[in-house]
N, CA, C and O atoms as a Tinker XYZ file with bonds, in Angstrom:
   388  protein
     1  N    -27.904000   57.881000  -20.339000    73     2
     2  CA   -26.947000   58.959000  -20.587000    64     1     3
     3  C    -25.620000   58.363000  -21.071000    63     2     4     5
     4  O    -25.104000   57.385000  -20.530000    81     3
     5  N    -24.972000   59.165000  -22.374000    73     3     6
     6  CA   -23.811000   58.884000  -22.483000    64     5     7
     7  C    -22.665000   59.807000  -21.811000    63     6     8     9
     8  O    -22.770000   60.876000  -21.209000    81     7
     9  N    -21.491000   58.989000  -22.135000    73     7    10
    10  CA   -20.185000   60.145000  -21.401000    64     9    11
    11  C    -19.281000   60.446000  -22.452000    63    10    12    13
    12  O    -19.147000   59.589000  -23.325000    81    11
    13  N    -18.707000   61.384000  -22.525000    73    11    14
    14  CA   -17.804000   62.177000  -23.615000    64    13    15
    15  C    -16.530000   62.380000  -22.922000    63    14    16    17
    16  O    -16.560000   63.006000  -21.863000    81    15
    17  N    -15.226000   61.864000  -23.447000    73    15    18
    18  CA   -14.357000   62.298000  -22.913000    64    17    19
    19  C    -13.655000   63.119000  -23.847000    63    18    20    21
    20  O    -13.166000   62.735000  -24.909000    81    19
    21  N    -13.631000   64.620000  -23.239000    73    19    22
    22  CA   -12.568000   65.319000  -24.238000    64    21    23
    23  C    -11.297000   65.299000  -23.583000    63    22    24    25
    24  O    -10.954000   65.979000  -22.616000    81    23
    25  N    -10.506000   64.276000  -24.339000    73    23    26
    26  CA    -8.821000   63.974000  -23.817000    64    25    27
    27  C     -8.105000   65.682000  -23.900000    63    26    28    29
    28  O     -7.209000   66.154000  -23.200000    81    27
    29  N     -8.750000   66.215000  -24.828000    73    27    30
    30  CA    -7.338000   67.181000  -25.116000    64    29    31
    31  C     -7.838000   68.319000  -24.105000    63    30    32    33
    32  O     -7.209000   69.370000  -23.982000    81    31
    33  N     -8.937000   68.059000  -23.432000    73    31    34
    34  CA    -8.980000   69.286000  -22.772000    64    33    35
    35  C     -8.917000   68.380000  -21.554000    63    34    36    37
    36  O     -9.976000   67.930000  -21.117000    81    35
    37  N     -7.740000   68.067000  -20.958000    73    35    38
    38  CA    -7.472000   67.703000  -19.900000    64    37    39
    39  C     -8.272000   66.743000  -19.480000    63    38    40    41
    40  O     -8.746000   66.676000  -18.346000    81    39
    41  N     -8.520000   65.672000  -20.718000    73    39    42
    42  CA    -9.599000   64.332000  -19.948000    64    41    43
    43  C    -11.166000   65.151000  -19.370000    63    42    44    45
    44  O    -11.891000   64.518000  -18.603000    81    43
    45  N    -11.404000   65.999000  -19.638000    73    43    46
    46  CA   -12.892000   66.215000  -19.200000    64    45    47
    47  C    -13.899000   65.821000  -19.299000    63    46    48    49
    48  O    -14.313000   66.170000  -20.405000    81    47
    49  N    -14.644000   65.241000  -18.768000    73    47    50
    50  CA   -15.903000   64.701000  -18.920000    64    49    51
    51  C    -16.876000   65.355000  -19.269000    63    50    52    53
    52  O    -16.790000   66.576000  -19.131000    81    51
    53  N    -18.094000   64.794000  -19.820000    73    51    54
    54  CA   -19.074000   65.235000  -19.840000    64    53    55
    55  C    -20.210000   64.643000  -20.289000    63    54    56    57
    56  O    -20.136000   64.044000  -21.362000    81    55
    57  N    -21.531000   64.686000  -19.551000    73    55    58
    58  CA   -22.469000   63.238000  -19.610000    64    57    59
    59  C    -23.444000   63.931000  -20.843000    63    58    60    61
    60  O    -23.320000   65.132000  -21.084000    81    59
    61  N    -24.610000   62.929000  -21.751000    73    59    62
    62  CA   -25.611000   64.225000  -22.532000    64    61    63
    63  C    -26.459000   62.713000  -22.657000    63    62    64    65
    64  O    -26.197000   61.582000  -22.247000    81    63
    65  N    -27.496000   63.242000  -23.363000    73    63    66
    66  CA   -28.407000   61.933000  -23.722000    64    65    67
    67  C    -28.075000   61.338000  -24.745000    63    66    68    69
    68  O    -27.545000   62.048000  -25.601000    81    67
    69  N    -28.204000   60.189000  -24.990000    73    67    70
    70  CA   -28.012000   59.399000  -26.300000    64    69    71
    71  C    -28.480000   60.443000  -27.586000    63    70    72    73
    72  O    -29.364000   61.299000  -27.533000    81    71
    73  N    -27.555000   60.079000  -28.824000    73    71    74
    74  CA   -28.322000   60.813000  -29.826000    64    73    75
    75  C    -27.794000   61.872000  -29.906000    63    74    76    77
    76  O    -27.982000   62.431000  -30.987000    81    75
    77  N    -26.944000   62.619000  -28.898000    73    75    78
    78  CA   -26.325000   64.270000  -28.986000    64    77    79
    79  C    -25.530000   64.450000  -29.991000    63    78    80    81
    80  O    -24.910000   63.505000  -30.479000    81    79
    81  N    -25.425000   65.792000  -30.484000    73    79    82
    82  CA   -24.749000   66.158000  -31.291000    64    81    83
    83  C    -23.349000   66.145000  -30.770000    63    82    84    85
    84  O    -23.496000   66.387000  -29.572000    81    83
    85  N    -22.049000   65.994000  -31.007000    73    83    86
    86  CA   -20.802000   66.038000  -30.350000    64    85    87
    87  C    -20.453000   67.422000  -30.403000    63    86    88    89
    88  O    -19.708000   67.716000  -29.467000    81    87
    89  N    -20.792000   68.628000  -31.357000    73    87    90
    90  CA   -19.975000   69.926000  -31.378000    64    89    91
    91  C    -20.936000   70.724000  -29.872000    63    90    92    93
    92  O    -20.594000   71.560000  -29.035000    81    91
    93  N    -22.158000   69.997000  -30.095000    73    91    94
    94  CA   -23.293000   70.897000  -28.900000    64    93    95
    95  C    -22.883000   70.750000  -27.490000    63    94    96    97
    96  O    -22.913000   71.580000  -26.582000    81    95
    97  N    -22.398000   69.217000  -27.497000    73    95    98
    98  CA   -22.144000   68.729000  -26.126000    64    97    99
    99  C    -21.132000   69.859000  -26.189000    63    98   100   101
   100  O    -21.379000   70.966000  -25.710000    81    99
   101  N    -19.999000   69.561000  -26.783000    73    99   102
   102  CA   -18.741000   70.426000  -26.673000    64   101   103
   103  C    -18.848000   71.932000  -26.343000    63   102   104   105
   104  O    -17.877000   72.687000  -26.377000    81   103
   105  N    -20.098000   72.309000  -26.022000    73   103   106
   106  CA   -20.078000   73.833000  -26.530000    64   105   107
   107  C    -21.229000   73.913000  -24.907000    63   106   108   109
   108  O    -21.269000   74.684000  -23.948000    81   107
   109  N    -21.671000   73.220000  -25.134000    73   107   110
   110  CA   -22.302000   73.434000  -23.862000    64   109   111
   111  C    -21.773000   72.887000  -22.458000    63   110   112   113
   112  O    -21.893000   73.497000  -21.396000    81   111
   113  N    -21.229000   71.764000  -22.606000    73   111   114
   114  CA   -20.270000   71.389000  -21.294000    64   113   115
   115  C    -18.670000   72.070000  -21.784000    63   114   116   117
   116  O    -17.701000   71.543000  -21.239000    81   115
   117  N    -18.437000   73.024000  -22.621000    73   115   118
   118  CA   -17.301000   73.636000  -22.276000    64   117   119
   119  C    -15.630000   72.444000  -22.585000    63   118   120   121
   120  O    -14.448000   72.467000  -22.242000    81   119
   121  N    -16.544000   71.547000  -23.422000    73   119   122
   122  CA   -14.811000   70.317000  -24.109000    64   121   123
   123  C    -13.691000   70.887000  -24.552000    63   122   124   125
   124  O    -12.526000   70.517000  -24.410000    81   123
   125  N    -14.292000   72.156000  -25.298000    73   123   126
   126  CA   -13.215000   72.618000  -26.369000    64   125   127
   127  C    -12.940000   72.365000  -27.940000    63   126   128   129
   128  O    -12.212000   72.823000  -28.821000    81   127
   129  N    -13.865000   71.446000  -27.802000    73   127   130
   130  CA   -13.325000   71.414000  -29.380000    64   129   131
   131  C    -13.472000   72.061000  -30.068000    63   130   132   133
   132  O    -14.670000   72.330000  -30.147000    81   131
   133  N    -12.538000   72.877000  -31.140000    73   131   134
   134  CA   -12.500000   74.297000  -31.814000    64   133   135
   135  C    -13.484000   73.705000  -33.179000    63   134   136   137
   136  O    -13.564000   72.585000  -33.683000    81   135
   137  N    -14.352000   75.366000  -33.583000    73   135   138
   138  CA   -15.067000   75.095000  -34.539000    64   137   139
   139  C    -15.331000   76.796000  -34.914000    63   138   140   141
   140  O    -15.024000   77.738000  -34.183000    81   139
   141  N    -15.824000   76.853000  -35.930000    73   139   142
   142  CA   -16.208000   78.205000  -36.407000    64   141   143
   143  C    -17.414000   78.135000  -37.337000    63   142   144   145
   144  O    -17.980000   79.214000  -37.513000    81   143
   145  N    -17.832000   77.247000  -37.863000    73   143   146
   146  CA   -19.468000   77.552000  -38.674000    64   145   147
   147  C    -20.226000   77.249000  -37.786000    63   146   148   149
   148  O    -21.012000   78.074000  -37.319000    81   147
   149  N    -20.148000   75.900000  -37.327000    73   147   150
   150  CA   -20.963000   74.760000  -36.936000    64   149   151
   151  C    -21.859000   74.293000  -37.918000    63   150   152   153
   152  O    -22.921000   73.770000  -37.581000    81   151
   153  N    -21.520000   74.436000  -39.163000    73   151   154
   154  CA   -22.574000   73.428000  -39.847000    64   153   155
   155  C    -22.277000   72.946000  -41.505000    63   154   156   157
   156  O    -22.869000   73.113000  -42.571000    81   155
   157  N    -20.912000   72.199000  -41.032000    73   155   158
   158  CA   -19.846000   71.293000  -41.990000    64   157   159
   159  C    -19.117000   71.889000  -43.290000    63   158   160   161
   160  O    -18.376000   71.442000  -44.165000    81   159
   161  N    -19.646000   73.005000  -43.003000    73   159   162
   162  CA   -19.038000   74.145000  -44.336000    64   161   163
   163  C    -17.282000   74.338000  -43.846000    63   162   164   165
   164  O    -16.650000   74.187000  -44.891000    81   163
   165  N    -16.180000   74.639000  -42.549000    73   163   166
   166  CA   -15.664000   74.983000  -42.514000    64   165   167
   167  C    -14.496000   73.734000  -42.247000    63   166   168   169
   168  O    -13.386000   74.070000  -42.661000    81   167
   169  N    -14.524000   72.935000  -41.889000    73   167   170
   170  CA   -13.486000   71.575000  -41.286000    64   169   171
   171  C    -13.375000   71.838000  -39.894000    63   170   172   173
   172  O    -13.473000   70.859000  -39.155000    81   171
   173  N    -13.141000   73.253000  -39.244000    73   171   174
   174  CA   -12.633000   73.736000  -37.847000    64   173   175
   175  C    -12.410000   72.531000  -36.902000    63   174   176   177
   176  O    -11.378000   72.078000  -36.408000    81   175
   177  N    -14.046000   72.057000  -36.781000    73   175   178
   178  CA   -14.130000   70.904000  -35.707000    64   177   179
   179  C    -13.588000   69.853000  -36.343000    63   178   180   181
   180  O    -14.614000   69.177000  -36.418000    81   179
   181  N    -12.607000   69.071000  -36.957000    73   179   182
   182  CA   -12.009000   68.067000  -37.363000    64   181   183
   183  C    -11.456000   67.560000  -35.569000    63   182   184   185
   184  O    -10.696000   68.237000  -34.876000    81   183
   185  N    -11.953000   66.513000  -35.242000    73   183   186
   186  CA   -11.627000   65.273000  -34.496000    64   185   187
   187  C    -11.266000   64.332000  -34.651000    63   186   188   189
   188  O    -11.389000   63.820000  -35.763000    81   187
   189  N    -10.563000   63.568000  -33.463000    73   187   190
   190  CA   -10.223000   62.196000  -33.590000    64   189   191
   191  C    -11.066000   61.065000  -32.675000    63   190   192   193
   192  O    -10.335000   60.755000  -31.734000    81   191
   193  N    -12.314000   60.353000  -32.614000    73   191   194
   194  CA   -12.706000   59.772000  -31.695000    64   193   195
   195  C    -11.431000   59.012000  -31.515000    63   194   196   197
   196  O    -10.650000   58.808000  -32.444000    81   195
   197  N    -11.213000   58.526000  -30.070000    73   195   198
   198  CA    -9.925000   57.851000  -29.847000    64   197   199
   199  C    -10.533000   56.303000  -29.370000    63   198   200   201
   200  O     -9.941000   55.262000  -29.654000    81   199
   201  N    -11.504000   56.338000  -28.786000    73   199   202
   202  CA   -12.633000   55.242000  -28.483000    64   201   203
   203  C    -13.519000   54.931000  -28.474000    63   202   204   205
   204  O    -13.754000   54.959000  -27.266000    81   203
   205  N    -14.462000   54.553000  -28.978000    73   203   206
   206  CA   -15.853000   54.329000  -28.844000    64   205   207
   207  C    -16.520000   54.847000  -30.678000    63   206   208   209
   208  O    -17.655000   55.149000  -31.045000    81   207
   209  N    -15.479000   54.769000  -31.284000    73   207   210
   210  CA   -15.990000   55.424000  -33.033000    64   209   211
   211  C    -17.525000   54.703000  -33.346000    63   210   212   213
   212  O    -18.438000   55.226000  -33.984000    81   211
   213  N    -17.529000   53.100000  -32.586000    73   211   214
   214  CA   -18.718000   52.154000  -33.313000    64   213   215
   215  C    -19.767000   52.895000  -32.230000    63   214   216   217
   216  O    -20.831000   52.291000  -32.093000    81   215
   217  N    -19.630000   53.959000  -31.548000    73   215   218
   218  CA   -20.706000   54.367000  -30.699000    64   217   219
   219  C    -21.478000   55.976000  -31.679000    63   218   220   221
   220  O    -22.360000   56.768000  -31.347000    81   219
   221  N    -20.580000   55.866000  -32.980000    73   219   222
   222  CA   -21.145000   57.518000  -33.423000    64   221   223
   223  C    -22.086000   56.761000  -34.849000    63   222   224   225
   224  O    -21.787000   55.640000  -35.263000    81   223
   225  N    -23.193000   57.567000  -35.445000    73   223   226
   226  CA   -23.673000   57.635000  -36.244000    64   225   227
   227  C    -22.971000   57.852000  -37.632000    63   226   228   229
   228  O    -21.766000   58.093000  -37.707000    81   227
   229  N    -23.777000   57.755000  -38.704000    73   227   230
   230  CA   -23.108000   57.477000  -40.315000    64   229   231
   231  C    -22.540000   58.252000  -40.323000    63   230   232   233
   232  O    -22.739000   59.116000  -39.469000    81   231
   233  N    -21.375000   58.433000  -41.396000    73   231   234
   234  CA   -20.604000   59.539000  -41.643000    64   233   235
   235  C    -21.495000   60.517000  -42.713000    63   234   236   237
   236  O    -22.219000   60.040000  -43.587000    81   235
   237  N    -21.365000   61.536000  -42.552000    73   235   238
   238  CA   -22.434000   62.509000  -43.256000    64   237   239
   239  C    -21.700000   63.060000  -44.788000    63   238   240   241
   240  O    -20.479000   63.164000  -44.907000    81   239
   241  N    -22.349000   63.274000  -45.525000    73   239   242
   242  CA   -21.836000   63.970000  -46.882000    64   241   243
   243  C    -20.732000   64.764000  -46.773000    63   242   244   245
   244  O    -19.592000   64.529000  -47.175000    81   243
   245  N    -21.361000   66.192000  -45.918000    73   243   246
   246  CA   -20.351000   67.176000  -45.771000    64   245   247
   247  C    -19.034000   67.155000  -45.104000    63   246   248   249
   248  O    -18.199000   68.058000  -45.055000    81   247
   249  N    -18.974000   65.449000  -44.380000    73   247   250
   250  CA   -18.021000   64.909000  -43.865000    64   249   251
   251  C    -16.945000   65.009000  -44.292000    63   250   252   253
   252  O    -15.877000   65.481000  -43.903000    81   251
   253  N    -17.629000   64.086000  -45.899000    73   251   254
   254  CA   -16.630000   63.799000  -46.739000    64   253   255
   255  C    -15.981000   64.511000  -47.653000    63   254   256   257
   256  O    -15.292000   63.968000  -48.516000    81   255
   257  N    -16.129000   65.763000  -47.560000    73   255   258
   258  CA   -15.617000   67.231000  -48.256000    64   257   259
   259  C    -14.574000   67.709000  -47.636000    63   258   260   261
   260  O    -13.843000   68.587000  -48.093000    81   259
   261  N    -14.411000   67.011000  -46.269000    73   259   262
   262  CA   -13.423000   67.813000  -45.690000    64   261   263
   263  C    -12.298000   66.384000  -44.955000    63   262   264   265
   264  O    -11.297000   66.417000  -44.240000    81   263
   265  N    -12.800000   65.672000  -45.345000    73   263   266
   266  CA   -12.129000   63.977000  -44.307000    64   265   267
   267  C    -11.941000   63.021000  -45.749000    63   266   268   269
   268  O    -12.812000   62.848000  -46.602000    81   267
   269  N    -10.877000   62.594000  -45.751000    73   267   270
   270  CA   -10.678000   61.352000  -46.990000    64   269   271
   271  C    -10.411000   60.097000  -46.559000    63   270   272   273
   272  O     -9.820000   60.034000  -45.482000    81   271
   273  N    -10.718000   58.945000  -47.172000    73   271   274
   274  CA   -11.173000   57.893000  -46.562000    64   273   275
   275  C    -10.589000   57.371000  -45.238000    63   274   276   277
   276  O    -11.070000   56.797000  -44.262000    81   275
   277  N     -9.197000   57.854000  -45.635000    73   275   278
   278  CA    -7.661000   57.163000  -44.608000    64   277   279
   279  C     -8.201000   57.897000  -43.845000    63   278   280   281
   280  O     -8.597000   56.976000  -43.131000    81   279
   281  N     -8.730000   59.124000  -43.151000    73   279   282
   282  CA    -8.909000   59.897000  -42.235000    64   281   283
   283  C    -10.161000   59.198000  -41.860000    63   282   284   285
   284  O     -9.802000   58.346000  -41.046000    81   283
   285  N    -11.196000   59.129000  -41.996000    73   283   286
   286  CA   -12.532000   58.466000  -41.919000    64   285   287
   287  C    -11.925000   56.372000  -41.079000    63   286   288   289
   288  O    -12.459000   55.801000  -40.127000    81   287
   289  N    -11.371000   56.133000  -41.484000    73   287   290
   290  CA   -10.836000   54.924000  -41.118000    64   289   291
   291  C    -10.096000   54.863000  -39.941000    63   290   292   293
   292  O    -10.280000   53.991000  -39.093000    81   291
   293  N     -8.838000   56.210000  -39.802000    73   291   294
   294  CA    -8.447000   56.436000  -38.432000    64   293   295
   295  C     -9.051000   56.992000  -37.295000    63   294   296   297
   296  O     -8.374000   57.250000  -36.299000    81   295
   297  N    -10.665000   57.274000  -37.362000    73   295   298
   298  CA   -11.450000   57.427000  -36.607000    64   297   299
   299  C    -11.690000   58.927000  -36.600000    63   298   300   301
   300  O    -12.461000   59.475000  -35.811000    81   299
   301  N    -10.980000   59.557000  -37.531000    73   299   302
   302  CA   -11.563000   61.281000  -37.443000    64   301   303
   303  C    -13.065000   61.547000  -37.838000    63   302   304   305
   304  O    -13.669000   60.683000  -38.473000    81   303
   305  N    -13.665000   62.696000  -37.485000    73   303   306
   306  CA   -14.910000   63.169000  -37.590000    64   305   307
   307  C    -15.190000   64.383000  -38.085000    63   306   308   309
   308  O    -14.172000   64.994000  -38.410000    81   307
   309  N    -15.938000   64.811000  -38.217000    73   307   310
   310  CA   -16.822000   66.175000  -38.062000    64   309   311
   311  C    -17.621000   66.332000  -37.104000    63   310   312   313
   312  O    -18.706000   65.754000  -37.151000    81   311
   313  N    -17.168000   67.431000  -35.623000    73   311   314
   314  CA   -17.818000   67.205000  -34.512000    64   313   315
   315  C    -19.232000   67.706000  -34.947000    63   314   316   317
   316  O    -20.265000   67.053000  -34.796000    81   315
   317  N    -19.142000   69.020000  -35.537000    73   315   318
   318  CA   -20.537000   69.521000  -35.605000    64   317   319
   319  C    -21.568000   68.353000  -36.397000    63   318   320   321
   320  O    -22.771000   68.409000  -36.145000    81   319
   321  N    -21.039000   67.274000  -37.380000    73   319   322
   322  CA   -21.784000   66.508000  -38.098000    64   321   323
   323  C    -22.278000   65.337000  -37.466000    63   322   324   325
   324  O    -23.206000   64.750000  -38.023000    81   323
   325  N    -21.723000   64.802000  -36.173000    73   323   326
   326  CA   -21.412000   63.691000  -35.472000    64   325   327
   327  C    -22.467000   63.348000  -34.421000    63   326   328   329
   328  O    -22.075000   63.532000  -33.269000    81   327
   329  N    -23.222000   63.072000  -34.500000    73   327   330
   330  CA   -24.368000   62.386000  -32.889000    64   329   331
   331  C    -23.631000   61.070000  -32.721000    63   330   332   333
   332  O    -23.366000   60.245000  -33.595000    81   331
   333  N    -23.302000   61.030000  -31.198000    73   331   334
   334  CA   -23.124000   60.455000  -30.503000    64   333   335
   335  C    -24.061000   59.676000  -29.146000    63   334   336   337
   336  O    -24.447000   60.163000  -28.083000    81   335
   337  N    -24.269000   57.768000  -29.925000    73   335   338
   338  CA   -25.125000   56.888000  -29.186000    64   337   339
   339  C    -24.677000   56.156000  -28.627000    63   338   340   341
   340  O    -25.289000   55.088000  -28.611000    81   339
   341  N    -23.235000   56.236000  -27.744000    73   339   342
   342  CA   -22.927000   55.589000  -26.643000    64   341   343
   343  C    -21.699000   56.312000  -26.287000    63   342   344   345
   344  O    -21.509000   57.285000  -27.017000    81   343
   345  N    -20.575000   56.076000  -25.144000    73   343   346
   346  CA   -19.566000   56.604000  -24.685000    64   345   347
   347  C    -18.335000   56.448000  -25.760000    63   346   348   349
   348  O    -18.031000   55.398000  -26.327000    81   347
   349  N    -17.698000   57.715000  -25.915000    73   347   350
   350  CA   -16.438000   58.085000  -26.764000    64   349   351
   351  C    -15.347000   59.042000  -25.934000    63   350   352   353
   352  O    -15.262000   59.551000  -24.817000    81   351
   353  N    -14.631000   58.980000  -27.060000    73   351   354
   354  CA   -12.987000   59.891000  -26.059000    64   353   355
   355  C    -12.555000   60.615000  -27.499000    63   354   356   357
   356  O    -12.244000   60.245000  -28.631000    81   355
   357  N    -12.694000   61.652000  -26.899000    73   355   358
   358  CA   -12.103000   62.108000  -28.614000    64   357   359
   359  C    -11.176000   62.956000  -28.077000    63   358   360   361
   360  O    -11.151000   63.401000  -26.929000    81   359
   361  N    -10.214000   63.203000  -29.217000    73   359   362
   362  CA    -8.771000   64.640000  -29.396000    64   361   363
   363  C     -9.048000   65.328000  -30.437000    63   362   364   365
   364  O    -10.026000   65.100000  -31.150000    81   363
   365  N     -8.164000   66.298000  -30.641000    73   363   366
   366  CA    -8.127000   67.301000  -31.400000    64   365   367
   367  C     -7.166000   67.940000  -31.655000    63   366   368   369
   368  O     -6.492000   67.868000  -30.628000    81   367
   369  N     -6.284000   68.937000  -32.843000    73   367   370
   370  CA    -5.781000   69.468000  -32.701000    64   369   371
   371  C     -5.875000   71.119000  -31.897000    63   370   372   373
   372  O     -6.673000   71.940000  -32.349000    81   371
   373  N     -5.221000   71.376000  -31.013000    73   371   374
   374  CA    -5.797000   72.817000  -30.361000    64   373   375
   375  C     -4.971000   73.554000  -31.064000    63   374   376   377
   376  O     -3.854000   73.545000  -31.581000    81   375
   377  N     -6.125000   74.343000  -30.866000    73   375   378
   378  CA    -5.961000   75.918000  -31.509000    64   377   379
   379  C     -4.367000   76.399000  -30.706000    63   378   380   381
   380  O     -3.839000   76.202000  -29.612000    81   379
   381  N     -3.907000   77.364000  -32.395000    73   379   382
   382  CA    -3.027000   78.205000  -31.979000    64   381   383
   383  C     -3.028000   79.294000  -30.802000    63   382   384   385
   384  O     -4.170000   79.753000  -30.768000    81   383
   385  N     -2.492000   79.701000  -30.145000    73   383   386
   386  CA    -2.454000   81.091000  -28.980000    64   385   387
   387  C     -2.717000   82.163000  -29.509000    63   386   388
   388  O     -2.729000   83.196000  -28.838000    81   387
């Protein structure tokens, strides 16, 4: 099992099996990370892994439609695009009120 830390939602944890999708974990253990398609058409879920980036899978096409290289280099993502194969900490910008 890996562990997910969503920093911006108050450091929350959350454990899943190797291989998970990061927007699913998020949605099913309740992380927060904001999204609205779920399936790389919209940017919504734009993240920052803060640790563990060499623990996520390739960066995906539809990634790169919405992330430019400098962003891709500072460790941002596409949660919905993102499986995650070992422990990470990611942020986000939160949603407006």
């Amino acid at each position: 099992m890996i562990t997910i830390t969503f920093i911006t939602n108050d450091g929350k944890q959350a454990t899943a099996p190797d291989n998970s999708n990061l927007l699913r974990v998020s949605l099913r253990e309740k992380g927060g990370i904001p999204f609205k398609c779920g399936g790389g058409l919209c940017g919504t879920c734009r993240c920052k892994i803060e640790t563990g980036i060499e623990n996520t899978d390739a960066v995906k096409p539809k990634e790169r439609n919405h992330l430019t290289a400098e962003d891709l280099a500072a460790g941002f993502r596409m949660a919905c695009q993102t499986f995650v194969l070992g422990d990470i900490s990611v942020s986000w910008v939160p949603k407006a009120r």
